Amino acid sequence: NMRYRKQPGTAAVYEDATVISGMSPTTPGTPVTAVEDMMGENMEPRSDLGYSYGKKDLNYADYSAAGAAPHQSSDRSLRLTISKNQWLTLGLITLFAAYIRLWRLSNPANVVFDEVHFGKFAGKYLNSTYFFDVHPPLAKMMFAAAGKLAGYDGVFDFKSIGLDYISAGVPYVGMRLMPALLGLAMVPISYITLAAFGHAADACALGALVVALENALLTQSRLILLDAALIFFTGATVMCWALFFTQAHRPFSNRWWTYLLLTGINMGNALSCKWVGLFLVATIGVWTLKDLWEKLGDLSITPTQYAKHFMARGFALIVVPLTVYLFWFQIHFSVLHKSGDGNAFMSPEFQNTLDGVSLGHTPRDIYYGSRIRIRHAATNAGYLHSHLSNYESGSKQQQVTLYGFRDENNYWMITRTEAAEQRVQNSTDPTALQQIKDGDIVRLMHYKTHRRLHSHDVRPP
């Protein structure tokens, strides 16, 4: 029994299930290897062959010319079929997952683990106060939105682990509800993904049940952490990618484009939650290369059609995710327009765009005795910094480093060389301001410790 689909204007394409076997009428005992030898022109069994088959197992997927796409690839394409009983099973598993994820969501009523960071960031969004964090902004903005809906005013600062939510009147349950619902959504996402990849109903149910009961997924979805959003968008990306392949027999149709674009959008969202989403980008990227490679060897696809496939994937899986990523950063910078504790990580030009900051312009003319900060120009990594602490080995002199934060120990004073200082002291007005000119040799003195900066051949430890 072999399932096959007949495409308009092409030879029949066979999808492997069980193999038809029979006997050749010309050479007794020789297995028939070509199905066309066993089928007539109308794909009906030939009467001169001795074999048996179950006609109910044949799956005729006849596409009319009106519903056909510009071309029909001979690639195997998956079909998504979920029965009423399967939907019922999925509903029961989802209800069970909702119970174990939402039960006693208020416990513990204290700041737990990294809630100390991400709860605080949600408050800064609500207060429009600029901050700096290593993670992209989407998941943190989602917590801010959840907190706003729950009534959080951004005053509670999540300063340390163990702080009590109830006594401070923080609507933390509403903020925890968001990751809990995202974690719950992974149950039907897992089921539909497995079904779209062609797995049996029992396998789909088992996969959804495993996700519902997995302890790590359950734990991280009950707290104010970024992982629930990352995993949700990762799962949504793979689900849409799987659904995209169910439309492989109708390329460039509305559903084909919808699933492909949703794959790119969700991939951009995953990357906008945490940079570990780059692994998802790599996964979809390798998968896409494999798919395009297989299409390259498909003789039923013309070069023009192949170019369309290539450009469609390039747009949906590269341009769209990057656009989504940049879009959320645009929202991030638009919301955080007030001066905050993240100012020091940014350039003076950026800081001047924040409300409440007025650094002014650095004058072109700098004078001897000016107090300055010096930032590393090539990397923008930090300020030239020193403090009253010596190296334990090496030169055993005062430490000089780069420091990324604003600090009084970042200030240096421009002074003259000894010879220039002697000439000034012997002048008629030794206290007069003197501009630093191009070509002047100067010395730098650390403002707080009054030690001069110098270089030598001894490496720091």
Coordinates of C-alpha atoms in Angstrom, one line a residue:
N1 CA 0.0 0.0 0.0
M2 CA 1.6 3.3 -1.1
R3 CA 0.1 6.7 -0.7
Y4 CA 0.7 9.0 -3.6
R5 CA -0.4 12.4 -4.9
K6 CA -1.0 13.3 -8.5
Q7 CA 0.1 16.8 -9.5
P8 CA -1.5 18.5 -12.5
G9 CA 0.7 18.2 -15.6
T10 CA 3.3 16.0 -13.8
A11 CA 4.0 12.5 -13.0
A12 CA 2.6 11.1 -9.8
V13 CA 4.6 11.8 -6.7
Y14 CA 4.7 9.0 -4.2
E15 CA 4.9 9.5 -0.4
D16 CA 6.4 6.4 1.3
A17 CA 4.2 4.4 3.6
T18 CA 4.1 0.7 2.9
V19 CA 5.6 -0.7 -0.4
I20 CA 3.5 -2.1 -3.2
S21 CA 4.8 -5.4 -4.3
G22 CA 3.8 -7.6 -7.2
M23 CA 5.0 -9.9 -10.0
S24 CA 6.1 -8.9 -13.4
P25 CA 3.9 -10.4 -16.2
T26 CA 7.0 -11.0 -18.4
T27 CA 9.5 -12.5 -16.1
P28 CA 7.9 -14.7 -13.4
G29 CA 9.6 -14.2 -10.0
T30 CA 11.0 -10.8 -10.8
P31 CA 9.8 -8.1 -8.3
V32 CA 8.2 -5.0 -9.8
T33 CA 10.3 -1.9 -9.0
A34 CA 8.4 0.7 -11.0
V35 CA 4.9 1.6 -9.7
E36 CA 3.9 2.7 -13.2
D37 CA 4.4 -1.0 -14.3
M38 CA 1.6 -1.9 -12.0
M39 CA -0.8 1.0 -12.6
G40 CA -2.6 1.9 -15.8
E41 CA -2.8 5.4 -17.3
N42 CA -5.6 6.4 -14.8
M43 CA -3.6 5.0 -11.9
E44 CA -5.9 2.0 -11.6
P45 CA -4.5 -1.5 -11.0
R46 CA -3.6 -3.5 -14.0
S47 CA -5.6 -6.7 -14.4
D48 CA -2.6 -8.8 -15.7
L49 CA -0.6 -8.5 -12.5
G50 CA -0.9 -10.7 -9.4
Y51 CA -0.7 -8.6 -6.3
S52 CA -3.0 -7.3 -3.5
Y53 CA -3.4 -3.9 -2.0
G54 CA -5.9 -2.0 0.3
K55 CA -7.4 0.8 -1.7
K56 CA -8.6 2.5 1.5
D57 CA -4.9 3.1 2.3
L58 CA -4.3 5.1 -0.9
N59 CA -4.3 8.8 -0.2
Y60 CA -5.3 10.7 -3.4
A61 CA -4.1 14.3 -3.1
D62 CA -5.4 15.7 -6.4
Y63 CA -4.9 19.4 -6.7
S64 CA -7.0 21.2 -9.3
A65 CA -5.4 23.6 -11.7
A66 CA -7.3 26.5 -10.1
G67 CA -6.0 25.9 -6.7
A68 CA -2.4 25.1 -7.7
A69 CA 0.5 27.4 -7.0
P70 CA 2.7 28.7 -9.8
H71 CA 4.6 25.4 -9.5
Q72 CA 4.3 22.3 -7.5
S73 CA 7.5 20.9 -6.0
S74 CA 8.1 17.2 -5.9
D75 CA 9.5 17.6 -2.4
R76 CA 7.7 15.5 0.3
S77 CA 5.3 17.9 2.0
L78 CA 3.7 17.3 5.4
R79 CA 0.0 17.6 6.1
L80 CA -1.4 18.9 9.4
T81 CA -4.6 17.1 10.5
I82 CA -5.8 17.3 14.1
S83 CA -9.0 15.4 14.9
K84 CA -11.6 16.4 17.5
N85 CA -10.3 13.8 19.9
Q86 CA -6.8 15.2 19.6
W87 CA -8.1 18.7 20.3
L88 CA -9.9 17.3 23.4
T89 CA -6.7 15.6 24.5
L90 CA -4.8 18.8 24.1
G91 CA -7.4 20.8 26.0
L92 CA -7.2 18.4 29.0
I93 CA -3.4 18.5 29.0
T94 CA -3.5 22.3 28.9
L95 CA -5.9 22.5 31.8
F96 CA -3.7 20.2 33.8
A97 CA -0.7 22.4 32.9
A98 CA -2.6 25.5 33.9
Y99 CA -3.3 24.0 37.3
I100 CA 0.3 23.2 38.2
R101 CA 1.6 26.5 36.8
L102 CA -0.9 28.8 38.4
W103 CA -1.4 27.1 41.7
R104 CA -0.1 29.2 44.5
L105 CA 1.6 31.6 42.2
S106 CA 1.9 34.1 45.1
N107 CA 4.3 31.8 46.9
P108 CA 6.9 32.9 47.9
A109 CA 5.8 36.4 48.6
N110 CA 9.4 37.7 48.5
V111 CA 11.9 38.8 45.9
V112 CA 13.5 35.6 44.4
F113 CA 16.8 35.2 42.6
D114 CA 16.9 37.5 39.4
E115 CA 13.6 39.1 40.2
V116 CA 15.9 41.6 41.9
H117 CA 17.1 42.7 38.5
F118 CA 14.1 42.3 36.1
G119 CA 11.5 43.6 38.5
K120 CA 13.6 46.7 39.1
F121 CA 14.0 47.2 35.3
A122 CA 10.2 47.0 34.9
G123 CA 9.9 49.9 37.4
K124 CA 12.5 51.9 35.5
Y125 CA 10.4 51.5 32.3
L126 CA 7.4 52.7 34.1
N127 CA 9.3 55.7 35.4
S128 CA 11.1 56.3 32.0
T129 CA 14.4 56.2 33.9
Y130 CA 17.4 55.2 31.7
F131 CA 19.3 52.1 32.7
F132 CA 21.8 49.8 31.1
D133 CA 21.5 46.0 30.9
V134 CA 23.3 43.3 28.9
H135 CA 20.0 41.7 27.7
P136 CA 17.9 43.1 24.8
P137 CA 14.7 44.9 26.0
L138 CA 11.6 43.0 24.8
A139 CA 11.1 40.6 27.8
K140 CA 11.7 43.4 30.3
M141 CA 9.2 45.7 28.6
M142 CA 6.7 42.9 28.7
F143 CA 7.2 42.7 32.5
A144 CA 6.7 46.5 32.6
A145 CA 3.5 46.2 30.7
A146 CA 2.3 43.4 33.0
G147 CA 3.2 45.4 36.0
K148 CA 1.3 48.5 34.6
L149 CA -1.8 46.4 34.1
A150 CA -1.5 44.9 37.6
G151 CA -1.2 48.3 39.2
Y152 CA 2.6 48.5 39.9
D153 CA 3.8 52.1 40.1
G154 CA 7.5 51.5 39.8
V155 CA 8.3 52.7 43.3
F156 CA 9.4 49.4 44.8
D157 CA 13.0 49.0 43.8
F158 CA 13.5 45.2 44.2
K159 CA 16.8 46.1 45.9
S160 CA 17.7 42.8 47.4
I161 CA 16.6 39.1 47.4
G162 CA 14.1 38.4 50.2
L163 CA 12.3 41.7 50.3
D164 CA 8.7 41.3 51.2
Y165 CA 6.2 42.0 48.4
I166 CA 3.0 42.1 50.5
S167 CA 4.1 44.7 53.1
A168 CA 5.3 47.0 50.2
G169 CA 2.0 46.5 48.3
V170 CA 3.6 45.3 45.2
P171 CA 1.2 43.5 42.7
Y172 CA 3.8 40.8 42.1
V173 CA 1.3 38.1 41.3
G174 CA 0.1 40.0 38.2
M175 CA 3.8 40.4 37.1
R176 CA 4.4 36.6 37.6
L177 CA 1.2 35.8 35.8
M178 CA 2.7 36.9 32.4
P179 CA 5.6 34.3 32.4
A180 CA 3.2 31.7 33.8
L181 CA 0.9 32.1 30.8
L182 CA 3.8 32.1 28.4
G183 CA 5.0 28.9 29.9
L184 CA 1.5 27.5 29.7
A185 CA 1.3 28.3 26.0
M186 CA 4.3 26.1 25.4
V187 CA 2.1 23.0 26.0
P188 CA -0.2 23.6 22.9
I189 CA 2.7 24.9 20.9
S190 CA 4.6 21.7 21.5
Y191 CA 1.6 19.6 20.5
I192 CA 0.9 21.5 17.3
T193 CA 4.6 21.5 16.4
L194 CA 4.8 17.7 16.7
A195 CA 1.6 17.3 14.8
A196 CA 2.9 19.6 12.0
F197 CA 6.0 17.5 11.7
G198 CA 3.8 14.5 11.1
H199 CA 4.0 12.6 14.4
A200 CA 1.3 10.4 15.6
A201 CA -1.4 11.6 18.1
D202 CA 0.1 9.6 21.0
A203 CA 3.5 11.2 20.3
C204 CA 2.0 14.7 20.3
A205 CA 0.2 14.1 23.5
L206 CA 3.3 12.7 25.2
G207 CA 5.4 15.6 24.0
A208 CA 2.9 18.1 25.4
L209 CA 2.7 16.2 28.7
V210 CA 6.4 16.2 29.1
V211 CA 6.6 20.0 28.6
A212 CA 3.7 20.4 31.1
L213 CA 5.6 18.4 33.7
E214 CA 9.2 19.4 33.1
N215 CA 10.4 20.8 36.4
A216 CA 12.8 23.5 35.0
L217 CA 10.3 24.9 32.6
L218 CA 7.7 24.9 35.4
T219 CA 9.9 26.7 37.9
Q220 CA 11.2 29.5 35.6
S221 CA 7.7 30.2 34.3
R222 CA 6.5 31.1 37.8
L223 CA 9.0 33.9 38.5
I224 CA 9.8 37.4 37.0
L225 CA 12.5 36.0 34.8
L226 CA 13.3 36.5 31.1
D227 CA 13.5 32.8 30.2
A228 CA 9.7 32.2 29.9
A229 CA 9.5 34.9 27.1
L230 CA 12.6 33.5 25.4
I231 CA 11.3 30.0 25.4
F232 CA 7.8 31.0 24.3
F233 CA 9.1 32.9 21.2
T234 CA 11.6 30.1 20.5
G235 CA 8.7 27.6 20.6
A236 CA 6.5 29.8 18.5
T237 CA 9.3 30.2 15.9
V238 CA 9.7 26.4 15.5
M239 CA 5.9 25.9 15.4
C240 CA 5.5 28.4 12.6
W241 CA 8.4 26.9 10.8
A242 CA 6.8 23.5 11.0
L243 CA 3.5 24.9 9.8
F244 CA 5.3 26.5 7.0
F245 CA 6.5 23.1 5.7
T246 CA 2.9 21.9 5.7
Q247 CA 2.3 24.4 2.9
A248 CA 5.3 23.3 0.8
H249 CA 2.9 21.9 -1.8
R250 CA 1.5 25.4 -2.3
P251 CA 4.5 27.8 -2.3
F252 CA 3.8 31.5 -2.3
S253 CA 0.2 31.0 -1.2
N254 CA -1.2 33.2 1.6
R255 CA -0.8 30.6 4.2
W256 CA 2.8 29.8 3.0
W257 CA 3.7 33.5 3.4
T258 CA 1.9 33.8 6.7
Y259 CA 3.8 31.0 8.4
L260 CA 7.1 32.1 6.9
L261 CA 6.7 35.7 8.0
L262 CA 5.5 34.6 11.5
T263 CA 8.7 32.5 11.7
G264 CA 10.8 35.6 11.1
I265 CA 8.8 37.8 13.5
N266 CA 9.0 35.3 16.3
M267 CA 12.7 34.7 15.7
G268 CA 13.2 38.4 16.0
N269 CA 11.2 38.5 19.2
A270 CA 13.3 35.6 20.7
L271 CA 16.5 37.5 19.8
S272 CA 15.0 40.6 21.4
C273 CA 14.6 38.8 24.7
K274 CA 18.1 37.3 25.2
W275 CA 21.1 37.0 22.9
V276 CA 21.1 33.3 23.5
G277 CA 18.3 33.5 20.8
L278 CA 21.2 33.5 18.3
F279 CA 21.2 29.7 18.7
L280 CA 17.6 29.7 17.3
V281 CA 18.8 31.9 14.4
A282 CA 21.6 29.4 13.7
T283 CA 19.1 26.5 13.8
I284 CA 16.6 28.0 11.4
G285 CA 19.5 29.2 9.2
V286 CA 21.0 25.7 8.8
W287 CA 17.5 24.3 8.3
T288 CA 16.9 26.8 5.5
L289 CA 20.2 26.0 3.8
K290 CA 19.3 22.3 3.8
D291 CA 15.9 23.1 2.3
L292 CA 17.3 25.3 -0.4
W293 CA 19.9 22.7 -1.2
E294 CA 17.2 20.1 -1.7
K295 CA 15.2 22.5 -3.9
L296 CA 18.3 23.2 -6.0
G297 CA 18.3 19.5 -7.1
D298 CA 14.6 19.5 -7.8
L299 CA 14.2 19.5 -11.6
S300 CA 10.6 20.5 -11.3
I301 CA 11.6 23.9 -10.0
T302 CA 12.8 26.4 -12.6
P303 CA 15.7 28.8 -11.9
T304 CA 13.2 31.7 -11.7
Q305 CA 11.1 29.8 -9.1
Y306 CA 14.3 28.9 -7.1
A307 CA 15.3 32.6 -7.1
K308 CA 11.9 33.5 -5.7
H309 CA 12.3 30.8 -2.9
F310 CA 15.7 32.2 -2.1
M311 CA 14.6 35.8 -1.9
A312 CA 11.5 35.0 0.1
R313 CA 13.5 33.2 2.7
G314 CA 16.1 35.9 2.8
F315 CA 13.5 38.6 3.3
A316 CA 11.4 36.7 5.9
L317 CA 14.3 35.1 7.9
I318 CA 16.9 37.9 7.7
V319 CA 15.3 41.3 7.0
V320 CA 12.2 40.7 9.1
P321 CA 14.0 39.5 12.3
L322 CA 16.5 42.3 12.2
T323 CA 13.7 44.8 11.7
V324 CA 11.8 43.4 14.7
Y325 CA 15.0 43.5 16.8
L326 CA 15.7 47.2 15.9
F327 CA 12.0 48.1 16.4
W328 CA 12.0 46.9 20.1
F329 CA 15.2 48.9 20.7
Q330 CA 13.6 52.0 19.2
I331 CA 10.7 51.5 21.7
H332 CA 13.3 51.0 24.5
F333 CA 15.1 54.2 23.8
S334 CA 11.9 56.1 23.3
V335 CA 10.5 55.1 26.7
L336 CA 13.7 55.6 28.7
H337 CA 14.2 59.3 28.1
K338 CA 15.0 60.4 31.6
S339 CA 18.5 60.5 33.2
G340 CA 19.3 57.4 35.3
D341 CA 22.0 55.2 36.7
G342 CA 22.8 53.8 33.2
N343 CA 24.1 57.1 31.9
A344 CA 27.8 56.4 32.5
F345 CA 27.7 53.5 30.0
M346 CA 26.8 55.8 27.2
S347 CA 28.7 58.4 25.3
P348 CA 28.4 62.1 26.3
E349 CA 26.5 62.7 23.0
F350 CA 23.9 60.2 24.0
Q351 CA 23.7 61.4 27.6
N352 CA 22.8 64.9 26.3
T353 CA 19.7 63.5 24.7
L354 CA 18.3 62.4 28.1
D355 CA 16.0 64.6 30.1
G356 CA 17.8 66.2 33.1
V357 CA 21.3 65.9 31.6
S358 CA 23.2 69.0 30.6
L359 CA 26.9 68.1 30.0
G360 CA 27.4 71.0 27.6
H361 CA 30.0 71.1 24.9
T362 CA 33.7 70.6 25.6
P363 CA 35.5 73.8 24.7
R364 CA 38.1 73.6 21.9
D365 CA 40.5 75.6 24.0
I366 CA 41.9 73.6 27.0
Y367 CA 44.0 75.3 29.7
Y368 CA 46.8 74.1 31.9
G369 CA 45.3 73.1 35.2
S370 CA 42.0 71.8 33.6
R371 CA 40.4 68.8 35.2
I372 CA 39.4 66.2 32.5
R373 CA 38.2 62.7 32.0
I374 CA 39.8 60.6 29.3
R375 CA 37.7 57.9 27.6
H376 CA 39.2 55.1 25.5
A377 CA 38.3 56.2 22.0
A378 CA 38.7 52.9 20.1
T379 CA 36.4 50.8 22.2
N380 CA 34.5 53.3 24.3
A381 CA 35.0 50.8 27.1
G382 CA 35.7 53.1 30.0
Y383 CA 37.6 56.0 31.5
L384 CA 41.3 56.2 32.4
H385 CA 41.2 55.5 36.1
S386 CA 43.5 55.3 39.1
H387 CA 43.1 55.0 42.9
L388 CA 45.1 54.9 46.0
S389 CA 46.2 51.2 45.8
N390 CA 49.5 49.8 44.5
Y391 CA 50.2 46.7 42.5
E392 CA 51.3 43.9 44.8
S393 CA 54.0 42.8 42.3
G394 CA 55.6 44.2 39.1
S395 CA 56.3 47.9 39.4
K396 CA 54.5 48.0 42.8
Q397 CA 53.3 51.5 41.8
Q398 CA 49.8 52.9 41.9
Q399 CA 47.3 51.0 39.8
V400 CA 46.0 52.5 36.5
T401 CA 43.1 50.9 34.8
L402 CA 40.0 51.5 32.6
Y403 CA 36.8 51.9 34.6
G404 CA 33.3 51.9 32.9
F405 CA 31.5 54.0 35.5
R406 CA 31.5 57.7 36.4
D407 CA 33.8 58.1 39.4
E408 CA 35.8 60.9 41.0
N409 CA 38.9 58.8 40.5
N410 CA 38.5 59.2 36.7
Y411 CA 39.6 62.8 36.9
W412 CA 43.1 63.9 35.7
M413 CA 44.7 67.4 35.7
I414 CA 46.8 68.6 32.8
T415 CA 50.1 70.1 34.0
R416 CA 53.2 71.4 32.3
T417 CA 56.6 69.8 32.1
E418 CA 59.2 70.7 34.7
A419 CA 61.1 73.0 32.3
A420 CA 57.9 74.7 31.2
E421 CA 56.7 75.1 34.8
Q422 CA 60.1 76.8 35.7
R423 CA 59.7 79.3 32.8
V424 CA 56.2 80.2 34.0
Q425 CA 57.3 80.7 37.6
N426 CA 60.0 83.1 36.3
S427 CA 57.5 85.1 34.2
T428 CA 55.8 88.3 35.2
D429 CA 52.4 86.7 35.7
P430 CA 52.8 83.1 36.7
T431 CA 49.1 82.7 37.6
A432 CA 47.7 83.7 34.2
L433 CA 45.7 81.1 32.3
Q434 CA 47.6 79.6 29.5
Q435 CA 46.0 77.6 26.7
I436 CA 47.4 74.3 25.6
K437 CA 48.6 74.6 22.0
D438 CA 49.2 72.0 19.3
G439 CA 52.5 70.3 19.9
D440 CA 52.8 71.1 23.6
I441 CA 54.3 68.4 25.8
V442 CA 52.1 67.9 28.9
R443 CA 51.9 65.7 32.0
L444 CA 48.8 64.1 33.6
M445 CA 48.4 64.2 37.3
H446 CA 45.7 62.1 39.0
Y447 CA 43.4 64.6 40.6
K448 CA 42.5 62.6 43.8
T449 CA 45.9 61.2 44.7
H450 CA 48.2 63.8 43.1
R451 CA 50.3 61.0 41.4
R452 CA 51.7 61.6 37.9
L453 CA 50.9 59.2 35.1
H454 CA 54.0 57.7 33.5
S455 CA 55.0 54.7 31.4
H456 CA 57.8 52.0 31.9
D457 CA 58.7 48.6 30.7
V458 CA 57.3 46.6 33.7
R459 CA 54.1 44.8 32.9
P460 CA 51.3 45.0 35.4
P461 CA 50.4 41.7 37.2

